[in-house]
PDB file of C-alpha atoms and ligand atoms in Angstrom:
ATOM      1  CA  MET C   1     -14.979 -34.660 -19.932  1.00  0.00           C
ATOM      2  CA  ASP C   2     -11.275 -34.972 -18.880  1.00  0.00           C
ATOM      3  CA  LEU C   3      -8.639 -32.433 -19.995  1.00  0.00           C
ATOM      4  CA  THR C   4      -5.380 -33.671 -21.042  1.00  0.00           C
ATOM      5  CA  SER C   5      -2.493 -31.741 -19.268  1.00  0.00           C
ATOM      6  CA  SER C   6      -1.731 -29.760 -22.208  1.00  0.00           C
ATOM      7  CA  GLN C   7      -5.248 -28.520 -22.611  1.00  0.00           C
ATOM      8  CA  HIS C   8      -5.143 -27.898 -18.926  1.00  0.00           C
ATOM      9  CA  ASN C   9      -2.028 -25.868 -19.483  1.00  0.00           C
ATOM     10  CA  TYR C  10      -3.285 -23.819 -22.197  1.00  0.00           C
ATOM     11  CA  LEU C  11      -6.266 -22.864 -20.462  1.00  0.00           C
ATOM     12  CA  GLN C  12      -4.452 -21.756 -17.429  1.00  0.00           C
ATOM     13  CA  ASN C  13      -2.076 -19.521 -19.669  1.00  0.00           C
ATOM     14  CA  GLU C  14      -5.230 -17.891 -21.173  1.00  0.00           C
ATOM     15  CA  LEU C  15      -6.593 -17.175 -17.932  1.00  0.00           C
ATOM     16  CA  VAL C  16      -3.191 -15.533 -16.583  1.00  0.00           C
ATOM     17  CA  ARG C  17      -3.084 -13.739 -19.798  1.00  0.00           C
ATOM     18  CA  GLU C  18      -6.665 -12.352 -19.556  1.00  0.00           C
ATOM     19  CA  LEU C  19      -6.018 -11.419 -15.923  1.00  0.00           C
ATOM     20  CA  GLU C  20      -2.674  -9.535 -16.683  1.00  0.00           C
ATOM     21  CA  ARG C  21      -4.786  -7.810 -19.627  1.00  0.00           C
ATOM     22  CA  GLN C  22      -7.532  -6.703 -17.056  1.00  0.00           C
ATOM     23  CA  GLU C  23      -4.976  -5.559 -14.558  1.00  0.00           C
ATOM     24  CA  GLY C  24      -3.101  -3.641 -17.273  1.00  0.00           C
ATOM     25  CA  GLU C  25      -6.165  -1.963 -18.276  1.00  0.00           C
ATOM     26  CA  LYS C  26      -6.949  -0.822 -14.661  1.00  0.00           C
ATOM     27  CA  GLU C  27      -3.286   0.273 -14.317  1.00  0.00           C
ATOM     28  CA  ASP C  28      -3.668   2.363 -17.620  1.00  0.00           C
ATOM     29  CA  GLU C  29      -6.832   3.847 -16.520  1.00  0.00           C
ATOM     30  CA  GLN C  30      -5.706   4.813 -13.069  1.00  0.00           C
ATOM     31  CA  ILE C  31      -2.341   6.310 -13.930  1.00  0.00           C
ATOM     32  CA  VAL C  32      -3.685   8.241 -16.979  1.00  0.00           C
ATOM     33  CA  ALA C  33      -6.317   9.817 -14.598  1.00  0.00           C
ATOM     34  CA  GLU C  34      -3.551  10.635 -12.112  1.00  0.00           C
ATOM     35  CA  ILE C  35      -1.295  12.050 -14.917  1.00  0.00           C
ATOM     36  CA  MET C  36      -4.378  14.226 -16.107  1.00  0.00           C
ATOM     37  CA  ARG C  37      -5.106  15.637 -12.738  1.00  0.00           C
ATOM     38  CA  ARG C  38      -1.820  17.391 -12.785  1.00  0.00           C
ATOM     39  CA  ARG C  39      -3.474  19.943 -15.337  1.00  0.00           C
ATOM     40  CA  PHE C  40      -5.505  22.834 -14.348  1.00  0.00           C
ATOM     41  CA  PHE C  41      -7.056  25.785 -15.958  1.00  0.00           C
ATOM     42  CA  PRO C  42      -7.503  29.269 -14.826  1.00  0.00           C
ATOM     43  CA  ALA C  43     -10.257  30.135 -12.654  1.00  0.00           C
ATOM     44  CA  LEU C  44     -10.874  33.590 -14.468  1.00  0.00           C
ATOM     45  CA  ILE C  45     -10.761  34.057 -18.138  1.00  0.00           C
ATOM     46  CA  THR C  46      -8.070  36.772 -19.061  1.00  0.00           C
ATOM     47  CA  HIS C  47      -6.404  38.070 -22.044  1.00  0.00           C
ATOM     48  CA  GLU C  48      -3.494  35.562 -21.611  1.00  0.00           C
ATOM     49  CA  ASN C  49      -4.335  32.067 -22.668  1.00  0.00           C
ATOM     50  CA  TRP C  50      -2.667  29.631 -20.171  1.00  0.00           C
ATOM     51  CA  GLU C  51      -2.788  26.213 -18.659  1.00  0.00           C
ATOM     52  CA  GLY C  52      -1.409  25.135 -15.350  1.00  0.00           C
ATOM     53  CA  PHE C  53       0.339  21.941 -14.260  1.00  0.00           C
ATOM     54  CA  HIS C  54       1.569  20.404 -11.075  1.00  0.00           C
ATOM     55  CA  PHE C  55       4.888  18.648 -11.345  1.00  0.00           C
ATOM     56  CA  ALA C  56       7.960  18.344  -9.220  1.00  0.00           C
ATOM     57  CA  GLY C  57       6.499  20.295  -6.439  1.00  0.00           C
ATOM     58  CA  HIS C  58       5.813  23.439  -8.702  1.00  0.00           C
ATOM     59  CA  GLU C  59       2.696  25.103  -9.949  1.00  0.00           C
ATOM     60  CA  ILE C  60       3.742  25.392 -13.611  1.00  0.00           C
ATOM     61  CA  ARG C  61       1.921  28.060 -15.974  1.00  0.00           C
ATOM     62  CA  ILE C  62       2.348  27.496 -19.714  1.00  0.00           C
ATOM     63  CA  THR C  63       1.205  30.284 -22.152  1.00  0.00           C
ATOM     64  CA  GLU C  64      -0.226  28.514 -25.164  1.00  0.00           C
ATOM     65  CA  ALA C  65      -1.325  29.911 -28.574  1.00  0.00           C
ATOM     66  CA  THR C  66      -3.408  27.876 -31.002  1.00  0.00           C
ATOM     67  CA  ASP C  67      -1.777  28.469 -34.330  1.00  0.00           C
ATOM     68  CA  CYS C  68       0.751  25.843 -34.613  1.00  0.00           C
ATOM     69  CA  TYR C  69       1.520  22.224 -33.449  1.00  0.00           C
ATOM     70  CA  GLY C  70       4.105  23.377 -30.866  1.00  0.00           C
ATOM     71  CA  ALA C  71       1.891  25.966 -29.277  1.00  0.00           C
ATOM     72  CA  VAL C  72      -0.293  23.731 -27.029  1.00  0.00           C
ATOM     73  CA  VAL C  73       0.858  21.167 -24.501  1.00  0.00           C
ATOM     74  CA  TRP C  74       0.346  17.550 -25.771  1.00  0.00           C
ATOM     75  CA  PRO C  75      -0.575  14.739 -23.932  1.00  0.00           C
ATOM     76  CA  SER C  76       2.724  12.842 -24.578  1.00  0.00           C
ATOM     77  CA  ALA C  77       4.556  15.610 -22.723  1.00  0.00           C
ATOM     78  CA  LEU C  78       2.498  15.064 -19.537  1.00  0.00           C
ATOM     79  CA  VAL C  79       3.246  11.296 -19.712  1.00  0.00           C
ATOM     80  CA  LEU C  80       7.015  12.083 -19.964  1.00  0.00           C
ATOM     81  CA  CYS C  81       6.869  14.683 -17.095  1.00  0.00           C
ATOM     82  CA  TYR C  82       4.986  12.366 -14.954  1.00  0.00           C
ATOM     83  CA  PHE C  83       7.511   9.609 -15.337  1.00  0.00           C
ATOM     84  CA  LEU C  84      10.492  12.142 -14.656  1.00  0.00           C
ATOM     85  CA  GLU C  85       8.688  13.043 -11.464  1.00  0.00           C
ATOM     86  CA  THR C  86       7.917   9.728 -10.266  1.00  0.00           C
ATOM     87  CA  ASN C  87      11.163   8.042 -11.221  1.00  0.00           C
ATOM     88  CA  SER C  88      13.437  10.643 -10.265  1.00  0.00           C
ATOM     89  CA  LYS C  89      15.475   8.528  -8.085  1.00  0.00           C
ATOM     90  CA  GLN C  90      16.172   5.790 -10.678  1.00  0.00           C
ATOM     91  CA  TYR C  91      16.588   8.639 -13.325  1.00  0.00           C
ATOM     92  CA  ASN C  92      18.205  11.366 -11.277  1.00  0.00           C
ATOM     93  CA  LEU C  93      18.535  14.386 -13.250  1.00  0.00           C
ATOM     94  CA  VAL C  94      20.603  16.569 -11.002  1.00  0.00           C
ATOM     95  CA  ASP C  95      23.541  18.335 -12.565  1.00  0.00           C
ATOM     96  CA  LYS C  96      22.800  16.013 -15.925  1.00  0.00           C
ATOM     97  CA  ASN C  97      22.906  17.683 -19.312  1.00  0.00           C
ATOM     98  CA  VAL C  98      19.729  17.237 -20.888  1.00  0.00           C
ATOM     99  CA  ILE C  99      18.405  18.590 -24.389  1.00  0.00           C
ATOM    100  CA  GLU C 100      14.773  18.458 -25.539  1.00  0.00           C
ATOM    101  CA  ILE C 101      13.789  18.376 -29.235  1.00  0.00           C
ATOM    102  CA  GLY C 102      10.413  19.647 -30.478  1.00  0.00           C
ATOM    103  CA  ALA C 103       9.927  21.131 -27.018  1.00  0.00           C
ATOM    104  CA  GLY C 104       6.855  23.243 -28.066  1.00  0.00           C
ATOM    105  CA  THR C 105       5.424  25.159 -25.068  1.00  0.00           C
ATOM    106  CA  GLY C 106       8.523  23.624 -23.031  1.00  0.00           C
ATOM    107  CA  LEU C 107       6.922  21.829 -20.283  1.00  0.00           C
ATOM    108  CA  VAL C 108       9.183  18.817 -20.213  1.00  0.00           C
ATOM    109  CA  SER C 109      12.143  21.114 -20.423  1.00  0.00           C
ATOM    110  CA  ILE C 110      10.842  22.853 -17.403  1.00  0.00           C
ATOM    111  CA  VAL C 111      10.117  19.802 -15.515  1.00  0.00           C
ATOM    112  CA  ALA C 112      13.514  18.469 -16.183  1.00  0.00           C
ATOM    113  CA  SER C 113      15.091  21.689 -15.083  1.00  0.00           C
ATOM    114  CA  LEU C 114      13.179  21.979 -11.754  1.00  0.00           C
ATOM    115  CA  LEU C 115      14.477  18.499 -11.256  1.00  0.00           C
ATOM    116  CA  GLY C 116      17.839  19.824 -11.319  1.00  0.00           C
ATOM    117  CA  ALA C 117      18.940  19.449 -14.808  1.00  0.00           C
ATOM    118  CA  LEU C 118      21.095  21.642 -17.087  1.00  0.00           C
ATOM    119  CA  VAL C 119      18.459  22.081 -19.985  1.00  0.00           C
ATOM    120  CA  THR C 120      18.835  22.955 -23.524  1.00  0.00           C
ATOM    121  CA  ALA C 121      15.077  23.444 -24.753  1.00  0.00           C
ATOM    122  CA  THR C 122      14.855  23.583 -28.726  1.00  0.00           C
ATOM    123  CA  ASP C 123      12.351  24.000 -31.421  1.00  0.00           C
ATOM    124  CA  LEU C 124      11.895  25.791 -34.733  1.00  0.00           C
ATOM    125  CA  PRO C 125      12.699  29.471 -34.663  1.00  0.00           C
ATOM    126  CA  GLU C 126       9.106  30.667 -34.495  1.00  0.00           C
ATOM    127  CA  LEU C 127       8.417  28.807 -31.530  1.00  0.00           C
ATOM    128  CA  LEU C 128      11.412  30.136 -29.601  1.00  0.00           C
ATOM    129  CA  GLY C 129       9.696  33.486 -28.225  1.00  0.00           C
ATOM    130  CA  ASN C 130       7.013  31.798 -26.332  1.00  0.00           C
ATOM    131  CA  LEU C 131       9.315  28.517 -25.281  1.00  0.00           C
ATOM    132  CA  GLN C 132      11.796  31.234 -23.768  1.00  0.00           C
ATOM    133  CA  HIS C 133       8.814  33.029 -22.104  1.00  0.00           C
ATOM    134  CA  ASN C 134       7.499  29.922 -20.607  1.00  0.00           C
ATOM    135  CA  VAL C 135      11.029  28.692 -19.663  1.00  0.00           C
ATOM    136  CA  LEU C 136      11.955  31.849 -17.871  1.00  0.00           C
ATOM    137  CA  ARG C 137       8.619  32.359 -16.084  1.00  0.00           C
ATOM    138  CA  ASN C 138       8.700  28.800 -14.497  1.00  0.00           C
ATOM    139  CA  THR C 139      12.332  28.241 -13.686  1.00  0.00           C
ATOM    140  CA  LYS C 140      13.818  31.691 -12.800  1.00  0.00           C
ATOM    141  CA  LEU C 141      14.859  31.502  -9.005  1.00  0.00           C
ATOM    142  CA  LYS C 142      13.391  27.913  -8.878  1.00  0.00           C
ATOM    143  CA  SER C 143      15.879  25.828 -10.603  1.00  0.00           C
ATOM    144  CA  LYS C 144      19.393  24.975  -9.920  1.00  0.00           C
ATOM    145  CA  HIS C 145      20.552  25.757 -13.244  1.00  0.00           C
ATOM    146  CA  GLN C 146      18.893  28.260 -15.760  1.00  0.00           C
ATOM    147  CA  PRO C 147      17.875  26.478 -18.659  1.00  0.00           C
ATOM    148  CA  CYS C 148      19.103  27.634 -22.432  1.00  0.00           C
ATOM    149  CA  VAL C 149      16.736  27.942 -25.227  1.00  0.00           C
ATOM    150  CA  LYS C 150      17.964  27.277 -28.809  1.00  0.00           C
ATOM    151  CA  GLU C 151      16.884  26.988 -32.207  1.00  0.00           C
ATOM    152  CA  LEU C 152      17.093  23.296 -33.582  1.00  0.00           C
ATOM    153  CA  SER C 153      15.314  22.544 -36.892  1.00  0.00           C
ATOM    154  CA  TRP C 154      15.798  19.128 -37.251  1.00  0.00           C
ATOM    155  CA  GLY C 155      18.507  17.855 -39.664  1.00  0.00           C
ATOM    156  CA  ILE C 156      19.705  21.612 -40.358  1.00  0.00           C
ATOM    157  CA  ASP C 157      23.242  22.960 -39.419  1.00  0.00           C
ATOM    158  CA  LEU C 158      23.510  20.302 -36.527  1.00  0.00           C
ATOM    159  CA  GLU C 159      27.375  20.134 -36.639  1.00  0.00           C
ATOM    160  CA  LYS C 160      27.561  23.882 -36.737  1.00  0.00           C
ATOM    161  CA  ASN C 161      25.201  24.479 -33.852  1.00  0.00           C
ATOM    162  CA  PHE C 162      25.767  21.361 -31.730  1.00  0.00           C
ATOM    163  CA  PRO C 163      29.112  20.160 -32.694  1.00  0.00           C
ATOM    164  CA  ARG C 164      29.778  16.281 -31.828  1.00  0.00           C
ATOM    165  CA  SER C 165      33.157  17.319 -30.240  1.00  0.00           C
ATOM    166  CA  SER C 166      31.941  19.627 -27.697  1.00  0.00           C
ATOM    167  CA  CYS C 167      28.162  18.484 -27.259  1.00  0.00           C
ATOM    168  CA  HIS C 168      27.529  15.890 -24.715  1.00  0.00           C
ATOM    169  CA  PHE C 169      24.158  14.997 -23.641  1.00  0.00           C
ATOM    170  CA  ASP C 170      23.171  12.754 -20.836  1.00  0.00           C
ATOM    171  CA  TYR C 171      19.575  12.597 -21.947  1.00  0.00           C
ATOM    172  CA  ILE C 172      17.744  13.514 -25.051  1.00  0.00           C
ATOM    173  CA  MET C 173      13.946  13.995 -24.555  1.00  0.00           C
ATOM    174  CA  ALA C 174      11.251  14.103 -27.074  1.00  0.00           C
ATOM    175  CA  ALA C 175       7.518  14.273 -26.602  1.00  0.00           C
ATOM    176  CA  ASP C 176       5.132  13.656 -29.575  1.00  0.00           C
ATOM    177  CA  VAL C 177       7.688  14.594 -32.423  1.00  0.00           C
ATOM    178  CA  VAL C 178       6.371  11.937 -34.829  1.00  0.00           C
ATOM    179  CA  TYR C 179       3.258  12.805 -36.661  1.00  0.00           C
ATOM    180  CA  HIS C 180       2.184  13.785 -40.165  1.00  0.00           C
ATOM    181  CA  HIS C 181       5.097  15.861 -40.891  1.00  0.00           C
ATOM    182  CA  PRO C 182       7.916  15.780 -43.982  1.00  0.00           C
ATOM    183  CA  PHE C 183      10.805  15.992 -41.591  1.00  0.00           C
ATOM    184  CA  LEU C 184      11.045  12.300 -40.249  1.00  0.00           C
ATOM    185  CA  ASP C 185      14.428  11.449 -41.992  1.00  0.00           C
ATOM    186  CA  GLU C 186      15.671  14.931 -40.422  1.00  0.00           C
ATOM    187  CA  LEU C 187      14.272  13.800 -37.147  1.00  0.00           C
ATOM    188  CA  LEU C 188      16.397  10.381 -37.324  1.00  0.00           C
ATOM    189  CA  LEU C 189      19.358  12.254 -38.529  1.00  0.00           C
ATOM    190  CA  THR C 190      18.905  14.733 -35.536  1.00  0.00           C
ATOM    191  CA  PHE C 191      18.515  11.699 -32.788  1.00  0.00           C
ATOM    192  CA  ASP C 192      21.610  10.169 -34.494  1.00  0.00           C
ATOM    193  CA  HIS C 193      23.761  13.258 -34.232  1.00  0.00           C
ATOM    194  CA  LEU C 194      22.955  14.271 -30.694  1.00  0.00           C
ATOM    195  CA  CYS C 195      23.095  10.667 -29.315  1.00  0.00           C
ATOM    196  CA  LYS C 196      26.557   9.637 -27.827  1.00  0.00           C
ATOM    197  CA  ASN C 197      27.332   5.956 -26.688  1.00  0.00           C
ATOM    198  CA  ASP C 198      26.228   6.898 -23.142  1.00  0.00           C
ATOM    199  CA  THR C 199      23.031   8.962 -24.013  1.00  0.00           C
ATOM    200  CA  VAL C 200      19.832   7.977 -22.817  1.00  0.00           C
ATOM    201  CA  ILE C 201      16.896   8.844 -25.168  1.00  0.00           C
ATOM    202  CA  LEU C 202      13.549   9.304 -23.331  1.00  0.00           C
ATOM    203  CA  TRP C 203      10.981   9.440 -26.106  1.00  0.00           C
ATOM    204  CA  ALA C 204       6.945   9.758 -25.673  1.00  0.00           C
ATOM    205  CA  MET C 205       5.515   8.318 -28.956  1.00  0.00           C
ATOM    206  CA  LYS C 206       1.884   8.797 -29.758  1.00  0.00           C
ATOM    207  CA  PHE C 207       0.656   6.343 -32.280  1.00  0.00           C
ATOM    208  CA  ARG C 208      -1.498   7.779 -34.990  1.00  0.00           C
ATOM    209  CA  LEU C 209      -1.156   6.665 -38.597  1.00  0.00           C
ATOM    210  CA  GLU C 210       0.490   3.450 -39.933  1.00  0.00           C
ATOM    211  CA  LYS C 211       2.954   5.393 -42.172  1.00  0.00           C
ATOM    212  CA  GLU C 212       4.441   7.803 -39.379  1.00  0.00           C
ATOM    213  CA  ASN C 213       4.079   4.656 -36.898  1.00  0.00           C
ATOM    214  CA  LYS C 214       6.760   2.952 -39.006  1.00  0.00           C
ATOM    215  CA  PHE C 215       9.231   5.533 -37.912  1.00  0.00           C
ATOM    216  CA  VAL C 216       9.623   3.442 -34.849  1.00  0.00           C
ATOM    217  CA  ASP C 217      11.208   0.450 -37.085  1.00  0.00           C
ATOM    218  CA  ARG C 218      13.619   2.881 -38.710  1.00  0.00           C
ATOM    219  CA  PHE C 219      14.400   4.161 -35.251  1.00  0.00           C
ATOM    220  CA  GLN C 220      15.447   0.582 -34.238  1.00  0.00           C
ATOM    221  CA  THR C 221      17.963   0.332 -37.051  1.00  0.00           C
ATOM    222  CA  LEU C 222      20.217   2.622 -34.874  1.00  0.00           C
ATOM    223  CA  PHE C 223      18.877   2.399 -31.404  1.00  0.00           C
ATOM    224  CA  ASP C 224      18.063  -0.226 -28.999  1.00  0.00           C
ATOM    225  CA  LEU C 225      14.543   0.477 -27.867  1.00  0.00           C
ATOM    226  CA  GLU C 226      12.810  -0.468 -24.534  1.00  0.00           C
ATOM    227  CA  MET C 227       9.158   0.244 -23.620  1.00  0.00           C
ATOM    228  CA  ILE C 228       9.030   1.763 -20.073  1.00  0.00           C
ATOM    229  CA  SER C 229       5.399   2.829 -20.025  1.00  0.00           C
ATOM    230  CA  ASN C 230       2.439   2.065 -22.155  1.00  0.00           C
ATOM    231  CA  PHE C 231      -0.751   3.886 -22.115  1.00  0.00           C
ATOM    232  CA  PRO C 232      -3.196   2.172 -24.577  1.00  0.00           C
ATOM    233  CA  SER C 233      -6.056   4.532 -23.608  1.00  0.00           C
ATOM    234  CA  LEU C 234      -3.947   7.528 -24.969  1.00  0.00           C
ATOM    235  CA  ASN C 235      -2.188   5.589 -27.788  1.00  0.00           C
ATOM    236  CA  ILE C 236       1.055   6.762 -25.981  1.00  0.00           C
ATOM    237  CA  THR C 237       4.130   4.653 -25.426  1.00  0.00           C
ATOM    238  CA  LEU C 238       7.165   5.766 -23.526  1.00  0.00           C
ATOM    239  CA  TYR C 239      10.586   4.441 -24.689  1.00  0.00           C
ATOM    240  CA  LYS C 240      14.021   4.474 -23.460  1.00  0.00           C
ATOM    241  CA  ALA C 241      16.637   4.189 -26.157  1.00  0.00           C
ATOM    242  CA  MET C 242      20.415   3.946 -26.513  1.00  0.00           C
ATOM    243  CA  ARG C 243      22.614   3.768 -29.416  1.00  0.00           C
ATOM    244  CA  LYS C 244      22.974   0.149 -30.605  1.00  0.00           C
ATOM    245  CA  ASP C 245      26.141  -1.755 -29.212  1.00  0.00           C
ATOM    246  CA  SER C 246      26.791   1.228 -26.873  1.00  0.00           C
ATOM    247  CA  MET C 247      27.103  -1.404 -24.112  1.00  0.00           C
ATOM    248  CA  LYS C 248      30.030  -2.929 -26.108  1.00  0.00           C
ATOM    249  CA  ALA C 249      31.553   0.377 -26.973  1.00  0.00           C
ATOM    250  CA  ASN C 250      31.525   1.409 -23.345  1.00  0.00           C
ATOM    251  CA  LEU C 251      33.575  -1.812 -22.173  1.00  0.00           C
ATOM    252  CA  PRO C 252      37.430  -1.321 -21.859  1.00  0.00           C
ATOM    253  CA  ASN C 253      39.460  -3.167 -24.415  1.00  0.00           C
TER     254      ASN C 253
HETATM  255  C1  SAM O 301       3.070  17.740 -31.453  1.00  0.00           C
HETATM  256  S1  SAM O 301       4.391  19.203 -31.173  1.00  0.00           S
HETATM  257  C2  SAM O 301       4.819  18.664 -29.468  1.00  0.00           C
HETATM  258  C3  SAM O 301       5.315  19.416 -28.649  1.00  0.00           C
HETATM  259  C4  SAM O 301       5.527  19.272 -27.223  1.00  0.00           C
HETATM  260  N1  SAM O 301       6.766  18.244 -27.224  1.00  0.00           N
HETATM  261  C5  SAM O 301       4.693  18.566 -26.520  1.00  0.00           C
HETATM  262  O1  SAM O 301       4.556  17.339 -26.489  1.00  0.00           O
HETATM  263  O2  SAM O 301       3.781  19.491 -25.981  1.00  0.00           O
HETATM  264  C6  SAM O 301       5.677  18.790 -32.036  1.00  0.00           C
HETATM  265  C7  SAM O 301       6.848  19.704 -31.968  1.00  0.00           C
HETATM  266  O3  SAM O 301       7.840  19.322 -32.837  1.00  0.00           O
HETATM  267  C8  SAM O 301       8.364  20.738 -33.429  1.00  0.00           C
HETATM  268  N2  SAM O 301       8.745  20.458 -34.854  1.00  0.00           N
HETATM  269  C9  SAM O 301       7.996  19.831 -35.944  1.00  0.00           C
HETATM  270  N3  SAM O 301       8.726  19.963 -37.058  1.00  0.00           N
HETATM  271  C10 SAM O 301      10.112  20.393 -36.596  1.00  0.00           C
HETATM  272  C11 SAM O 301      11.173  20.459 -37.142  1.00  0.00           C
HETATM  273  N4  SAM O 301      11.353  20.192 -38.465  1.00  0.00           N
HETATM  274  N5  SAM O 301      12.381  20.968 -36.606  1.00  0.00           N
HETATM  275  C12 SAM O 301      12.304  21.171 -35.131  1.00  0.00           C
HETATM  276  N6  SAM O 301      11.062  21.112 -34.650  1.00  0.00           N
HETATM  277  C13 SAM O 301       9.956  20.833 -35.115  1.00  0.00           C
HETATM  278  C14 SAM O 301       6.897  21.540 -33.519  1.00  0.00           C
HETATM  279  O4  SAM O 301       7.353  22.785 -33.593  1.00  0.00           O
HETATM  280  C15 SAM O 301       6.450  21.256 -32.182  1.00  0.00           C
HETATM  281  O5  SAM O 301       6.942  21.961 -31.232  1.00  0.00           O
END
């Protein structure tokens, strides 16, 4: 049976797509394995609950608790840290102003700080004690700039605590901030408040339930979104985003 040329093209495209899919799966598996190898656990059980990580040429120890979402390190944070470390030329953080929202135990803030950034690590008030402890322990005498730990409850007192006129962030970082919680409107408001025309948002999103996943569509009403890595085996996508029309706004008149 002879194939027509359009049938032939169709089959060829299908084959290319299948090979790309297999290649993507292999890459996903390999990189995820590499990311997970950065985590290690204490050899001895002690009274302190900690996990270790290797990023940016340092051994990082993170004290965890088990009583709330922000008290453990989530895989999205590892994905973002790995990206920062392996793309440190393209995304050079030295002397850049970085804010992390929903920092939790602080791993992303710590890695950004070890890579040279001026970091503000933020979260809810009840998380700040452990966050401060982790940040200090891992950056003191190691980082160029000492990070600052500050309360930022999404949507609350934004102008008072982070005035638009004086706060300028080169990067906003966020790992696993979208899940089943009632503050998605406030989260969007927070991104909107902190983001200037030249701010780059690096956001690792863990896809879970349909309802929360829709946040991505709402996010795209304000920001241009670009997928920079995707790990289907973890249901995590790393996005880069900038305020919509920011390119136009940056052009001289
Ligand atoms: C799933 S944890 C992720 C923590 C950390 N980014 C990580 O990936 O390991 C979500 C974080 O968002 C913070 N969070 C939740 N609701 C918040 C709110 N309304 N305002 C500020 N932070 C909030 C939690 O305290 C927690 O640290």
